Amino acid sequence: MKPIQTILYATDFSDSSLPACEYAVYLAQLAGARLQVLHVIGEFADKRKSRIQPETLALLEREVEIQAFKSMEEFCHDHIGTTVPCDSEVVMGLPFQEILKQAEAIDADLIVIGSHGRTGLEHVLVGSTAERLVRRSVRPVLTIRSRGV
Ligand code: AMP
């Protein structure tokens, strides 16, 4: 087995994704691995069908991006700090696709995610991003059950 040198942890900044963060940090400490934290801004408008002016859309996207970078900074400060060597990234797209892309780009040895994200959905065993990742990833995926779900 290849040693775990790089762990990719993906977060939508929801409370549901926090237990997975604790595991990602703990495992990175145990393995002496580097942690990469990823947030994906879901595309909020289909550019071809949208009636919003392209300039307005570009401004909106920029604002969302700025807020996401701020949230990422706060998240890393509050939940990771200096516990492990860590990088962060914010990208735009379909969460499961971007997480897979990023895992390839950094040659992640392990992907860590929550079993649920923002939507929670108690009756669903795992959320849709989690399910798609587990089904499609060729790399190991660790899903951590969210508290109370
Ligand atoms: P879901 O399957 O959407 O309920 O979310 C399950 C987990 O996937 C979350 O706890 C996060 O770890 C991860 N995730 C969901 N959405 C995103 C996103 N937009 N960016 C990064 N990670 C995400």
Coordinates of C-alpha atoms and ligand atoms in Angstrom, one line a residue:
M1 CA 0.0 0.0 0.0
K2 CA 1.2 3.5 -0.9
P3 CA 1.8 5.6 2.2
I4 CA -0.7 8.3 2.9
Q5 CA 1.2 11.5 2.1
T6 CA -1.6 13.8 0.9
I7 CA -5.2 13.9 2.2
L8 CA -7.9 15.8 0.4
Y9 CA -10.7 17.1 2.7
A10 CA -13.6 18.7 1.0
T11 CA -16.0 21.0 2.8
D12 CA -19.2 23.0 2.0
F13 CA -18.5 24.7 5.4
S14 CA -21.6 23.1 6.9
D15 CA -21.6 21.7 10.5
S16 CA -22.2 18.3 8.9
S17 CA -18.8 18.3 7.3
L18 CA -17.0 19.1 10.6
P19 CA -16.6 15.6 12.0
A20 CA -14.9 14.7 8.7
C21 CA -12.5 17.6 9.3
E22 CA -11.5 16.2 12.7
Y23 CA -10.7 12.9 11.1
A24 CA -8.8 14.4 8.2
V25 CA -6.6 16.4 10.7
Y26 CA -6.2 13.4 13.0
L27 CA -5.2 11.1 10.1
A28 CA -2.9 13.7 8.6
Q29 CA -1.1 13.9 12.0
L30 CA -0.9 10.2 12.3
A31 CA 0.5 9.7 8.8
G32 CA 2.6 12.8 8.7
A33 CA 0.6 13.8 5.6
R34 CA -0.2 17.1 4.0
L35 CA -3.8 18.3 4.1
Q36 CA -5.5 20.0 1.2
V37 CA -8.8 21.6 2.0
L38 CA -11.2 22.2 -0.9
H39 CA -14.4 24.1 -1.3
V40 CA -16.4 24.0 -4.5
I41 CA -18.7 26.9 -5.3
G42 CA -21.6 25.3 -7.1
E43 CA -22.4 27.0 -10.4
F44 CA -25.6 29.0 -9.6
A45 CA -26.8 29.7 -13.1
D46 CA -26.7 27.9 -16.4
K47 CA -24.9 30.6 -18.4
R48 CA -26.5 29.5 -21.7
K49 CA -30.1 29.6 -20.3
S50 CA -29.7 32.4 -17.8
R51 CA -31.6 35.7 -18.3
I52 CA -29.1 37.5 -16.1
Q53 CA -26.8 39.8 -18.1
P54 CA -23.4 38.2 -18.4
E55 CA -21.8 41.3 -16.8
T56 CA -24.1 41.0 -13.8
L57 CA -23.5 37.3 -13.5
A58 CA -19.7 37.9 -13.6
L59 CA -20.1 40.4 -10.8
L60 CA -22.2 38.0 -8.7
E61 CA -19.8 35.2 -9.3
R62 CA -16.9 37.4 -8.2
E63 CA -18.8 38.4 -5.0
V64 CA -19.6 34.7 -4.2
E65 CA -15.9 33.9 -4.8
I66 CA -14.7 36.6 -2.5
Q67 CA -17.0 35.4 0.3
A68 CA -16.0 31.8 -0.3
F69 CA -12.3 32.7 0.1
K70 CA -13.1 34.5 3.3
S71 CA -15.1 31.5 4.6
M72 CA -12.2 29.2 3.7
E73 CA -9.8 31.4 5.6
E74 CA -12.0 31.4 8.7
F75 CA -12.7 27.7 8.4
C76 CA -9.0 26.8 8.3
H77 CA -8.2 29.2 11.1
D78 CA -11.0 27.9 13.3
H79 CA -10.8 24.1 12.6
I80 CA -7.2 23.4 11.5
G81 CA -4.9 26.1 12.6
T82 CA -1.3 25.0 12.7
T83 CA -2.1 21.3 13.6
V84 CA -0.9 20.0 10.2
P85 CA 0.8 21.4 7.0
C86 CA -2.2 22.6 5.1
D87 CA -3.2 24.2 1.8
S88 CA -6.6 25.4 0.7
E89 CA -8.3 25.8 -2.6
V90 CA -11.6 27.3 -3.8
V91 CA -12.9 26.4 -7.2
M92 CA -16.2 26.7 -9.1
G93 CA -18.1 23.8 -10.6
L94 CA -20.0 20.6 -9.8
P95 CA -18.8 19.6 -6.3
F96 CA -18.2 15.9 -6.9
Q97 CA -16.5 16.5 -10.3
E98 CA -14.2 19.2 -8.9
I99 CA -13.3 17.0 -5.9
L100 CA -12.4 14.2 -8.2
K101 CA -10.4 16.6 -10.4
Q102 CA -8.5 18.0 -7.4
A103 CA -7.8 14.5 -6.1
E104 CA -6.1 13.7 -9.4
A105 CA -4.3 17.0 -9.6
I106 CA -2.7 16.6 -6.1
D107 CA -2.4 12.8 -6.3
A108 CA -4.4 12.5 -3.1
D109 CA -3.9 9.2 -1.3
L110 CA -7.2 9.7 0.6
I111 CA -10.4 11.8 0.2
V112 CA -12.2 12.7 3.4
I113 CA -15.8 14.0 3.3
G114 CA -18.9 14.2 5.5
S115 CA -21.7 11.8 4.8
H116 CA -24.0 14.8 4.5
G117 CA -23.6 18.4 3.6
R118 CA -25.8 21.5 3.8
T119 CA -29.0 19.7 3.0
G120 CA -28.8 17.2 5.8
L121 CA -31.7 15.1 4.8
E122 CA -32.1 12.7 7.7
H123 CA -33.9 10.0 5.7
V124 CA -31.1 9.8 3.1
L125 CA -28.2 7.5 4.2
V126 CA -25.6 9.5 2.4
G127 CA -25.8 12.8 0.5
S128 CA -25.5 13.1 -3.3
T129 CA -22.0 14.4 -3.4
A130 CA -20.8 11.7 -1.0
E131 CA -22.6 9.0 -2.9
R132 CA -21.3 10.1 -6.3
L133 CA -17.7 10.4 -5.0
V134 CA -17.8 6.9 -3.4
R135 CA -19.2 5.4 -6.6
R136 CA -16.8 7.1 -9.0
S137 CA -13.5 7.7 -7.2
V138 CA -10.6 5.3 -7.9
R139 CA -9.0 6.7 -4.8
P140 CA -10.0 5.7 -1.3
V141 CA -12.9 7.8 0.1
L142 CA -13.6 8.1 3.8
T143 CA -17.1 9.3 4.6
I144 CA -17.7 10.4 8.2
R145 CA -21.2 10.5 9.5
S146 CA -22.4 13.8 10.5
R147 CA -23.5 14.3 14.1
G148 CA -27.2 14.0 14.5
V149 CA -27.9 12.7 11.0
Ligands
AMP1 P1 -23.6 16.0 0.3 O1 -23.4 14.6 -0.3 O2 -23.8 17.1 -0.7 O3 -24.7 16.0 1.4 O4 -22.3 16.4 1.1 C1 -21.4 15.4 1.7 C2 -20.1 16.0 1.9 O5 -19.5 16.3 0.7 C3 -20.0 17.2 2.8 O6 -20.0 17.0 4.2 C4 -18.7 17.8 2.3 O7 -17.6 17.1 3.0 C5 -18.6 17.4 0.8 N1 -19.2 18.5 0.0 C6 -20.5 18.7 -0.3 N2 -20.6 19.9 -1.1 C7 -19.4 20.4 -1.2 C8 -18.8 21.5 -1.8 N3 -19.6 22.4 -2.5 N4 -17.5 21.8 -1.7 C9 -16.7 20.9 -1.1 N5 -17.1 19.8 -0.5 C10 -18.4 19.5 -0.5

